[in-house]
PDB file of C-alpha atoms in Angstrom:
ATOM      1  CA  MET A   1      90.710  81.557  92.745  1.00 43.00           C
ATOM      2  CA  SER A   2      91.068  77.809  92.836  1.00 42.00           C
ATOM      3  CA  GLU A   3      90.982  75.686  95.958  1.00 41.00           C
ATOM      4  CA  ASN A   4      94.448  74.801  97.233  1.00 46.00           C
ATOM      5  CA  GLN A   5      95.275  73.839 100.787  1.00 46.00           C
ATOM      6  CA  ASN A   6      98.995  74.096 100.090  1.00 49.00           C
ATOM      7  CA  LEU A   7      99.095  77.790  99.226  1.00 63.00           C
ATOM      8  CA  LEU A   8     101.641  79.763 101.204  1.00 78.00           C
ATOM      9  CA  ALA A   9     100.266  82.488 103.468  1.00 82.00           C
ATOM     10  CA  GLU A  10     101.700  85.147 101.162  1.00 79.00           C
ATOM     11  CA  GLN A  11      99.996  83.602  98.135  1.00 80.00           C
ATOM     12  CA  ARG A  12      96.669  83.268  99.940  1.00 86.00           C
ATOM     13  CA  ARG A  13      96.771  86.873 101.072  1.00 86.00           C
ATOM     14  CA  SER A  14      97.616  88.089  97.586  1.00 81.00           C
ATOM     15  CA  LEU A  15      94.654  86.147  96.196  1.00 84.00           C
ATOM     16  CA  ILE A  16      92.370  87.471  98.923  1.00 88.00           C
ATOM     17  CA  LEU A  17      93.447  91.064  98.279  1.00 83.00           C
ATOM     18  CA  ASP A  18      92.941  90.681  94.534  1.00 79.00           C
ATOM     19  CA  GLU A  19      89.452  89.296  95.153  1.00 81.00           C
ATOM     20  CA  VAL A  20      88.549  92.123  97.529  1.00 82.00           C
ATOM     21  CA  ARG A  21      89.703  94.761  95.059  1.00 74.00           C
ATOM     22  CA  ARG A  22      88.063  93.093  92.063  1.00 73.00           C
ATOM     23  CA  ARG A  23      84.677  92.472  93.687  1.00 77.00           C
ATOM     24  CA  GLY A  24      84.587  95.336  96.176  1.00 76.00           C
ATOM     25  CA  GLY A  25      84.311  92.950  99.126  1.00 81.00           C
ATOM     26  CA  VAL A  26      84.310  89.286 100.140  1.00 86.00           C
ATOM     27  CA  ARG A  27      82.816  87.107 102.861  1.00 89.00           C
ATOM     28  CA  VAL A  28      84.795  84.734 105.057  1.00 91.00           C
ATOM     29  CA  ASN A  29      82.701  81.700 104.094  1.00 90.00           C
ATOM     30  CA  GLU A  30      83.320  82.404 100.392  1.00 89.00           C
ATOM     31  CA  LEU A  31      87.071  82.539 100.955  1.00 91.00           C
ATOM     32  CA  THR A  32      87.176  79.338 102.992  1.00 91.00           C
ATOM     33  CA  ARG A  33      85.384  77.531 100.175  1.00 89.00           C
ATOM     34  CA  LYS A  34      87.489  78.962  97.362  1.00 87.00           C
ATOM     35  CA  LEU A  35      90.832  78.589  99.116  1.00 88.00           C
ATOM     36  CA  GLY A  36      90.092  75.259 100.759  1.00 88.00           C
ATOM     37  CA  VAL A  37      91.298  76.403 104.189  1.00 90.00           C
ATOM     38  CA  SER A  38      89.707  76.817 107.588  1.00 91.00           C
ATOM     39  CA  ASP A  39      87.652  79.745 108.785  1.00 90.00           C
ATOM     40  CA  MET A  40      90.375  80.541 111.330  1.00 92.00           C
ATOM     41  CA  THR A  41      93.070  80.645 108.634  1.00 92.00           C
ATOM     42  CA  VAL A  42      91.060  83.099 106.550  1.00 91.00           C
ATOM     43  CA  ARG A  43      90.414  85.325 109.571  1.00 91.00           C
ATOM     44  CA  ARG A  44      94.149  85.347 110.382  1.00 92.00           C
ATOM     45  CA  ASP A  45      94.876  86.344 106.792  1.00 91.00           C
ATOM     46  CA  LEU A  46      92.308  89.141 106.964  1.00 91.00           C
ATOM     47  CA  ASP A  47      93.796  90.328 110.255  1.00 90.00           C
ATOM     48  CA  ALA A  48      97.262  90.459 108.686  1.00 88.00           C
ATOM     49  CA  LEU A  49      96.025  92.371 105.633  1.00 87.00           C
ATOM     50  CA  ALA A  50      94.063  94.776 107.831  1.00 85.00           C
ATOM     51  CA  ARG A  51      97.218  95.500 109.884  1.00 83.00           C
ATOM     52  CA  GLN A  52      98.999  96.348 106.630  1.00 77.00           C
ATOM     53  CA  GLY A  53      96.224  98.833 105.893  1.00 74.00           C
ATOM     54  CA  VAL A  54      95.230  97.345 102.528  1.00 76.00           C
ATOM     55  CA  LEU A  55      91.710  96.214 103.447  1.00 80.00           C
ATOM     56  CA  GLU A  56      89.141  96.806 106.156  1.00 83.00           C
ATOM     57  CA  LYS A  57      87.548  94.002 108.124  1.00 86.00           C
ATOM     58  CA  VAL A  58      83.773  94.131 108.415  1.00 83.00           C
ATOM     59  CA  HIS A  59      81.281  91.742 109.982  1.00 84.00           C
ATOM     60  CA  GLY A  60      81.632  88.424 108.149  1.00 85.00           C
ATOM     61  CA  GLY A  61      84.260  89.549 105.652  1.00 87.00           C
ATOM     62  CA  ALA A  62      86.334  92.433 104.303  1.00 88.00           C
ATOM     63  CA  VAL A  63      86.127  95.431 101.960  1.00 82.00           C
ATOM     64  CA  PRO A  64      88.800  97.536 100.230  1.00 76.00           C
ATOM     65  CA  VAL A  65      90.348 100.523 101.930  1.00 71.00           C
ATOM     66  CA  VAL A  66      89.607 103.686 100.008  1.00 62.00           C
ATOM     67  CA  GLU A  67      92.923 105.534 100.195  1.00 55.00           C
ATOM     68  CA  ALA A  68      93.171 109.284 100.024  1.00 49.00           C
ATOM     69  CA  SER A  69      95.367 110.539  97.199  1.00 46.00           C
ATOM     70  CA  THR A  70      97.742 111.896  99.853  1.00 47.00           C
ATOM     71  CA  HIS A  71      98.085 108.623 101.774  1.00 46.00           C
ATOM     72  CA  GLU A  72     101.654 107.300 101.709  1.00 52.00           C
ATOM     73  CA  PRO A  73     102.273 103.890 103.340  1.00 55.00           C
ATOM     74  CA  GLY A  74     105.640 103.335 105.005  1.00 53.00           C
ATOM     75  CA  PHE A  75     108.309 101.011 103.653  1.00 46.00           C
ATOM     76  CA  GLU A  76     107.555  98.228 106.138  1.00 49.00           C
ATOM     77  CA  ALA A  77     103.836  98.280 105.321  1.00 50.00           C
ATOM     78  CA  LYS A  78     104.521  98.007 101.593  1.00 53.00           C
ATOM     79  CA  SER A  79     107.290  95.437 101.899  1.00 52.00           C
ATOM     80  CA  GLY A  80     104.856  92.700 102.934  1.00 53.00           C
ATOM     81  CA  LEU A  81     102.656  93.093  99.841  1.00 57.00           C
ATOM     82  CA  GLU A  82     102.958  91.144  96.569  1.00 61.00           C
ATOM     83  CA  LEU A  83     106.309  89.629  97.569  1.00 76.00           C
ATOM     84  CA  THR A  84     106.361  86.944  94.889  1.00 85.00           C
ATOM     85  CA  ALA A  85     105.408  89.421  92.164  1.00 88.00           C
ATOM     86  CA  LYS A  86     108.123  91.831  93.261  1.00 91.00           C
ATOM     87  CA  GLU A  87     110.776  89.116  93.208  1.00 93.00           C
ATOM     88  CA  ASP A  88     109.675  87.999  89.732  1.00 94.00           C
ATOM     89  CA  ILE A  89     109.742  91.595  88.496  1.00 95.00           C
ATOM     90  CA  ALA A  90     113.182  92.153  90.011  1.00 96.00           C
ATOM     91  CA  ARG A  91     114.643  89.103  88.263  1.00 95.00           C
ATOM     92  CA  ALA A  92     113.180  90.165  84.910  1.00 96.00           C
ATOM     93  CA  ALA A  93     114.345  93.766  85.309  1.00 96.00           C
ATOM     94  CA  ALA A  94     117.877  92.702  86.267  1.00 96.00           C
ATOM     95  CA  LYS A  95     118.243  91.059  82.846  1.00 95.00           C
ATOM     96  CA  LEU A  96     118.026  94.509  81.286  1.00 96.00           C
ATOM     97  CA  VAL A  97     121.228  95.696  82.995  1.00 96.00           C
ATOM     98  CA  ALA A  98     124.562  95.356  81.207  1.00 96.00           C
ATOM     99  CA  PRO A  99     127.917  95.265  83.050  1.00 95.00           C
ATOM    100  CA  GLY A 100     129.475  98.694  83.392  1.00 95.00           C
ATOM    101  CA  ALA A 101     126.191 100.591  83.048  1.00 96.00           C
ATOM    102  CA  ALA A 102     125.315 103.745  84.939  1.00 96.00           C
ATOM    103  CA  ILE A 103     121.885 103.182  86.422  1.00 97.00           C
ATOM    104  CA  ALA A 104     119.562 104.890  88.868  1.00 97.00           C
ATOM    105  CA  LEU A 105     117.182 103.200  91.292  1.00 97.00           C
ATOM    106  CA  SER A 106     114.387 105.207  92.868  1.00 95.00           C
ATOM    107  CA  GLY A 107     112.912 104.427  96.243  1.00 91.00           C
ATOM    108  CA  GLY A 108     110.425 101.605  96.721  1.00 89.00           C
ATOM    109  CA  THR A 109     110.102  97.978  97.725  1.00 90.00           C
ATOM    110  CA  THR A 110     110.339  96.684  94.141  1.00 93.00           C
ATOM    111  CA  THR A 111     113.561  98.592  93.448  1.00 95.00           C
ATOM    112  CA  PHE A 112     114.797  97.251  96.788  1.00 94.00           C
ATOM    113  CA  ALA A 113     114.181  93.716  95.494  1.00 94.00           C
ATOM    114  CA  LEU A 114     115.924  94.641  92.233  1.00 96.00           C
ATOM    115  CA  ALA A 115     119.010  95.869  94.084  1.00 96.00           C
ATOM    116  CA  HIS A 116     119.545  92.360  95.483  1.00 95.00           C
ATOM    117  CA  GLN A 117     119.436  90.958  91.942  1.00 96.00           C
ATOM    118  CA  LEU A 118     122.120  93.387  90.754  1.00 96.00           C
ATOM    119  CA  LEU A 119     124.821  92.557  93.295  1.00 94.00           C
ATOM    120  CA  ASP A 120     126.664  90.239  90.878  1.00 91.00           C
ATOM    121  CA  VAL A 121     126.507  92.545  87.844  1.00 94.00           C
ATOM    122  CA  PRO A 122     130.079  93.881  87.537  1.00 94.00           C
ATOM    123  CA  ASP A 123     131.244  97.493  87.362  1.00 94.00           C
ATOM    124  CA  LEU A 124     127.901  99.179  87.870  1.00 95.00           C
ATOM    125  CA  THR A 125     127.538 102.790  88.904  1.00 96.00           C
ATOM    126  CA  VAL A 126     124.352 103.026  90.934  1.00 96.00           C
ATOM    127  CA  VAL A 127     122.735 106.350  91.797  1.00 96.00           C
ATOM    128  CA  THR A 128     119.856 106.129  94.247  1.00 95.00           C
ATOM    129  CA  ASN A 129     117.766 108.304  96.503  1.00 94.00           C
ATOM    130  CA  SER A 130     116.732 105.231  98.498  1.00 93.00           C
ATOM    131  CA  VAL A 131     118.402 104.572 101.837  1.00 92.00           C
ATOM    132  CA  ARG A 132     117.216 100.961 101.668  1.00 92.00           C
ATOM    133  CA  VAL A 133     118.673 100.382  98.193  1.00 94.00           C
ATOM    134  CA  ALA A 134     122.026 101.877  99.177  1.00 94.00           C
ATOM    135  CA  ASP A 135     122.109  99.635 102.244  1.00 93.00           C
ATOM    136  CA  VAL A 136     121.766  96.527 100.038  1.00 94.00           C
ATOM    137  CA  PHE A 137     125.009  97.321  98.207  1.00 93.00           C
ATOM    138  CA  HIS A 138     126.868  98.535 101.289  1.00 91.00           C
ATOM    139  CA  ALA A 139     125.867  95.435 103.277  1.00 90.00           C
ATOM    140  CA  ALA A 140     127.127  93.182 100.467  1.00 88.00           C
ATOM    141  CA  GLN A 141     130.495  94.933 100.514  1.00 82.00           C
ATOM    142  CA  ARG A 142     130.756  94.649 104.296  1.00 79.00           C
ATOM    143  CA  THR A 143     129.971  90.938 104.116  1.00 79.00           C
ATOM    144  CA  SER A 144     132.219  89.941 101.221  1.00 72.00           C
ATOM    145  CA  GLY A 145     134.876  92.642 101.606  1.00 70.00           C
ATOM    146  CA  PRO A 146     136.352  94.704  98.765  1.00 71.00           C
ATOM    147  CA  ARG A 147     136.088  92.909  95.442  1.00 74.00           C
ATOM    148  CA  GLN A 148     136.862  93.742  91.863  1.00 77.00           C
ATOM    149  CA  GLY A 149     133.838  94.890  89.895  1.00 80.00           C
ATOM    150  CA  ALA A 150     131.755  95.848  92.940  1.00 84.00           C
ATOM    151  CA  ALA A 151     129.177  98.548  92.297  1.00 90.00           C
ATOM    152  CA  THR A 152     129.967 102.190  92.940  1.00 91.00           C
ATOM    153  CA  VAL A 153     126.981 103.604  94.815  1.00 92.00           C
ATOM    154  CA  VAL A 154     126.032 107.279  94.968  1.00 91.00           C
ATOM    155  CA  LEU A 155     123.375 108.133  97.552  1.00 92.00           C
ATOM    156  CA  THR A 156     121.739 111.522  97.107  1.00 93.00           C
ATOM    157  CA  GLY A 157     121.063 113.696 100.124  1.00 90.00           C
ATOM    158  CA  GLY A 158     117.636 115.023 100.995  1.00 91.00           C
ATOM    159  CA  VAL A 159     114.717 114.708 103.373  1.00 90.00           C
ATOM    160  CA  ARG A 160     113.568 111.201 104.224  1.00 87.00           C
ATOM    161  CA  THR A 161     110.012 110.127 103.307  1.00 82.00           C
ATOM    162  CA  PRO A 162     107.909 107.385 104.984  1.00 78.00           C
ATOM    163  CA  SER A 163     109.119 105.020 102.233  1.00 78.00           C
ATOM    164  CA  ASP A 164     112.783 105.791 103.096  1.00 84.00           C
ATOM    165  CA  SER A 165     113.425 107.822  99.949  1.00 89.00           C
ATOM    166  CA  LEU A 166     115.458 111.029 100.010  1.00 92.00           C
ATOM    167  CA  VAL A 167     113.673 113.950  98.359  1.00 91.00           C
ATOM    168  CA  GLY A 168     113.702 117.727  98.240  1.00 91.00           C
ATOM    169  CA  PRO A 169     116.056 120.428  96.892  1.00 92.00           C
ATOM    170  CA  VAL A 170     119.299 118.691  97.906  1.00 93.00           C
ATOM    171  CA  ALA A 171     118.316 115.456  96.151  1.00 94.00           C
ATOM    172  CA  ASP A 172     116.963 117.353  93.150  1.00 94.00           C
ATOM    173  CA  GLN A 173     120.172 119.333  92.680  1.00 94.00           C
ATOM    174  CA  ALA A 174     122.372 116.233  92.942  1.00 94.00           C
ATOM    175  CA  ILE A 175     120.285 114.291  90.428  1.00 95.00           C
ATOM    176  CA  ALA A 176     120.070 117.184  87.943  1.00 94.00           C
ATOM    177  CA  ALA A 177     123.859 117.113  87.486  1.00 93.00           C
ATOM    178  CA  LEU A 178     123.953 113.398  86.603  1.00 95.00           C
ATOM    179  CA  HIS A 179     123.090 111.278  83.564  1.00 95.00           C
ATOM    180  CA  PHE A 180     122.041 107.604  83.647  1.00 95.00           C
ATOM    181  CA  ASP A 181     121.838 104.916  81.000  1.00 96.00           C
ATOM    182  CA  LEU A 182     118.801 103.422  82.743  1.00 97.00           C
ATOM    183  CA  LEU A 183     116.431 104.549  85.450  1.00 98.00           C
ATOM    184  CA  PHE A 184     114.486 101.875  87.337  1.00 98.00           C
ATOM    185  CA  LEU A 185     111.508 103.613  88.844  1.00 97.00           C
ATOM    186  CA  GLY A 186     109.137 102.325  91.473  1.00 94.00           C
ATOM    187  CA  VAL A 187     105.734 104.021  91.537  1.00 92.00           C
ATOM    188  CA  HIS A 188     102.776 104.487  93.846  1.00 89.00           C
ATOM    189  CA  GLY A 189     100.323 104.463  90.950  1.00 91.00           C
ATOM    190  CA  ILE A 190     100.143 104.236  87.173  1.00 93.00           C
ATOM    191  CA  SER A 191      97.188 105.091  84.949  1.00 90.00           C
ATOM    192  CA  VAL A 192      96.427 106.403  81.476  1.00 90.00           C
ATOM    193  CA  GLU A 193      94.961 109.661  82.742  1.00 90.00           C
ATOM    194  CA  ALA A 194      97.457 110.492  85.505  1.00 90.00           C
ATOM    195  CA  GLY A 195     100.529 108.680  84.194  1.00 93.00           C
ATOM    196  CA  LEU A 196     102.949 108.014  87.055  1.00 95.00           C
ATOM    197  CA  SER A 197     101.937 109.497  90.384  1.00 92.00           C
ATOM    198  CA  THR A 198     102.825 109.650  94.071  1.00 89.00           C
ATOM    199  CA  PRO A 199     101.097 110.972  97.220  1.00 86.00           C
ATOM    200  CA  ASN A 200     104.228 112.993  98.154  1.00 87.00           C
ATOM    201  CA  LEU A 201     104.698 116.342  96.401  1.00 89.00           C
ATOM    202  CA  ALA A 202     108.432 116.526  97.106  1.00 90.00           C
ATOM    203  CA  GLU A 203     108.937 112.961  95.896  1.00 91.00           C
ATOM    204  CA  ALA A 204     107.083 113.810  92.691  1.00 92.00           C
ATOM    205  CA  GLU A 205     109.596 116.570  91.941  1.00 94.00           C
ATOM    206  CA  THR A 206     112.571 114.317  92.735  1.00 94.00           C
ATOM    207  CA  ASN A 207     111.153 111.566  90.523  1.00 95.00           C
ATOM    208  CA  ARG A 208     110.649 114.159  87.795  1.00 95.00           C
ATOM    209  CA  ARG A 209     114.369 114.996  87.999  1.00 96.00           C
ATOM    210  CA  LEU A 210     115.276 111.315  87.846  1.00 96.00           C
ATOM    211  CA  VAL A 211     113.221 110.880  84.684  1.00 96.00           C
ATOM    212  CA  GLN A 212     114.813 113.958  83.091  1.00 96.00           C
ATOM    213  CA  SER A 213     118.333 112.628  83.783  1.00 96.00           C
ATOM    214  CA  ALA A 214     117.731 109.172  82.282  1.00 97.00           C
ATOM    215  CA  ARG A 215     118.302 108.037  78.714  1.00 96.00           C
ATOM    216  CA  ARG A 216     115.767 105.255  79.247  1.00 97.00           C
ATOM    217  CA  VAL A 217     113.086 104.847  81.892  1.00 97.00           C
ATOM    218  CA  VAL A 218     112.026 101.423  83.159  1.00 98.00           C
ATOM    219  CA  VAL A 219     109.065 101.318  85.545  1.00 97.00           C
ATOM    220  CA  VAL A 220     108.995  98.312  87.870  1.00 96.00           C
ATOM    221  CA  ALA A 221     105.488  97.906  89.279  1.00 94.00           C
ATOM    222  CA  ASP A 222     103.265  94.976  90.215  1.00 91.00           C
ATOM    223  CA  HIS A 223      99.731  94.742  88.849  1.00 90.00           C
ATOM    224  CA  THR A 224      98.119  96.333  91.922  1.00 86.00           C
ATOM    225  CA  LYS A 225      99.640  99.711  90.967  1.00 89.00           C
ATOM    226  CA  TRP A 226      97.621  99.845  87.743  1.00 90.00           C
ATOM    227  CA  GLY A 227      94.713 102.291  88.000  1.00 85.00           C
ATOM    228  CA  LYS A 228      95.947 103.803  91.270  1.00 85.00           C
ATOM    229  CA  VAL A 229      96.389 107.599  91.344  1.00 85.00           C
ATOM    230  CA  GLY A 230      98.366 109.635  93.874  1.00 85.00           C
ATOM    231  CA  LEU A 231      98.154 113.352  94.570  1.00 86.00           C
ATOM    232  CA  SER A 232     100.892 114.436  92.165  1.00 90.00           C
ATOM    233  CA  SER A 233     101.751 113.214  88.656  1.00 93.00           C
ATOM    234  CA  PHE A 234     105.375 113.406  87.559  1.00 94.00           C
ATOM    235  CA  ALA A 235     105.548 111.649  84.161  1.00 95.00           C
ATOM    236  CA  SER A 236     103.210 110.607  81.371  1.00 94.00           C
ATOM    237  CA  LEU A 237     103.064 107.039  80.103  1.00 93.00           C
ATOM    238  CA  GLU A 238     104.700 108.181  76.862  1.00 92.00           C
ATOM    239  CA  ARG A 239     107.852 109.083  78.812  1.00 93.00           C
ATOM    240  CA  ILE A 240     108.294 105.451  79.888  1.00 94.00           C
ATOM    241  CA  ASP A 241     110.321 103.132  77.675  1.00 95.00           C
ATOM    242  CA  THR A 242     109.512  99.850  79.440  1.00 96.00           C
ATOM    243  CA  LEU A 243     107.088  98.617  82.086  1.00 96.00           C
ATOM    244  CA  VAL A 244     108.167  95.470  83.939  1.00 97.00           C
ATOM    245  CA  THR A 245     105.203  93.970  85.765  1.00 95.00           C
ATOM    246  CA  ASP A 246     103.776  90.576  86.783  1.00 93.00           C
ATOM    247  CA  ALA A 247     101.294  88.166  85.261  1.00 90.00           C
ATOM    248  CA  GLY A 248      98.463  89.579  87.374  1.00 87.00           C
ATOM    249  CA  LEU A 249      98.111  92.582  85.047  1.00 89.00           C
ATOM    250  CA  PRO A 250      94.715  92.145  83.303  1.00 86.00           C
ATOM    251  CA  ASP A 251      94.567  91.687  79.529  1.00 89.00           C
ATOM    252  CA  GLU A 252      92.676  94.960  79.124  1.00 87.00           C
ATOM    253  CA  ALA A 253      95.416  96.864  80.936  1.00 89.00           C
ATOM    254  CA  ARG A 254      98.088  95.138  78.856  1.00 92.00           C
ATOM    255  CA  GLY A 255      96.401  96.366  75.703  1.00 91.00           C
ATOM    256  CA  VAL A 256      96.305  99.920  77.012  1.00 90.00           C
ATOM    257  CA  VAL A 257      99.948  99.795  78.101  1.00 90.00           C
ATOM    258  CA  THR A 258     101.189  98.598  74.730  1.00 89.00           C
ATOM    259  CA  GLU A 259      99.420 101.528  73.061  1.00 90.00           C
ATOM    260  CA  HIS A 260     101.402 104.049  75.098  1.00 89.00           C
ATOM    261  CA  LEU A 261     104.747 102.379  75.927  1.00 89.00           C
ATOM    262  CA  ARG A 262     107.486 101.088  73.694  1.00 89.00           C
ATOM    263  CA  ARG A 263     107.659  97.794  75.556  1.00 93.00           C
ATOM    264  CA  LEU A 264     105.822  95.688  78.129  1.00 94.00           C
ATOM    265  CA  VAL A 265     107.717  92.969  79.983  1.00 95.00           C
ATOM    266  CA  VAL A 266     105.612  90.511  81.993  1.00 94.00           C
ATOM    267  CA  ALA A 267     107.837  88.637  84.431  1.00 93.00           C
ATOM    268  CA  GLY A 268     107.767  84.884  83.970  1.00 81.00           C
ATOM    269  CA  GLU A 269     106.240  85.010  80.507  1.00 79.00           C
ATOM    270  CA  PRO A 270     108.094  84.417  77.201  1.00 72.00           C
ATOM    271  CA  GLY A 271     110.167  87.399  76.167  1.00 66.00           C
ATOM    272  CA  ASP A 272     110.927  88.678  79.663  1.00 63.00           C
ATOM    273  CA  ASP A 273     114.674  88.205  79.108  1.00 62.00           C
ATOM    274  CA  ALA A 274     115.126  90.104  75.860  1.00 52.00           C
ATOM    275  CA  ASP A 275     117.533  93.049  75.712  1.00 54.00           C
ATOM    276  CA  ILE A 276     116.054  96.447  76.329  1.00 48.00           C
TER     277      ILE A 276
END
């Protein structure tokens, strides 16, 4: 991390969280020196990250939170993390969508960001089990009124999870009868051993149905999801066609990904706008 007094709070907190996870802990005085900000600013940042549940404050610094494989943060808690990365990923992923396509968007804060990027793509059919994603399209229609080429949105039924996804038998049955050109899938964790995983057993089954109904699967996940494993796996890496991630993904992980996936798209780097 380089010293920069002009970093936005979001950027500082992302850097702090990366440092905590990479080193297994940091001290306040180290962060003030590296970030070039005051002790009070660093402590405020640590307080904010601790409230989000992504690190634990200790005397003089912070350490990572060791999450249980069944721990599922709520939508609001996740929405404040890696905001810049999620926006970059959303813009890159939106370039993969052609007008008139039938697409599916799973639940998650990154797919929520992607939904905003798709509002001007004409004649889409969007299937989603995310209440938040559906609201993006419905709110746009309420604001601008009926317009030619507006997306047709199908919201599955089901039981609502902490991340505002609809899961369970009703969602599974609805999804099983459909077929998508592209599935954009947000994930809790991605690893070589576990593939794609989630802490929620019912969500794992619904995601499994989404993958089965898609001609092509695009995972949208920031670099912090790499190496994380939830309770239940629902797809292997070989089932994924494309991973869209951010520049924070380490070189070692990039090498592993390219061995298992057909394509890696790193948002903001050359080649992130090629056709799928």
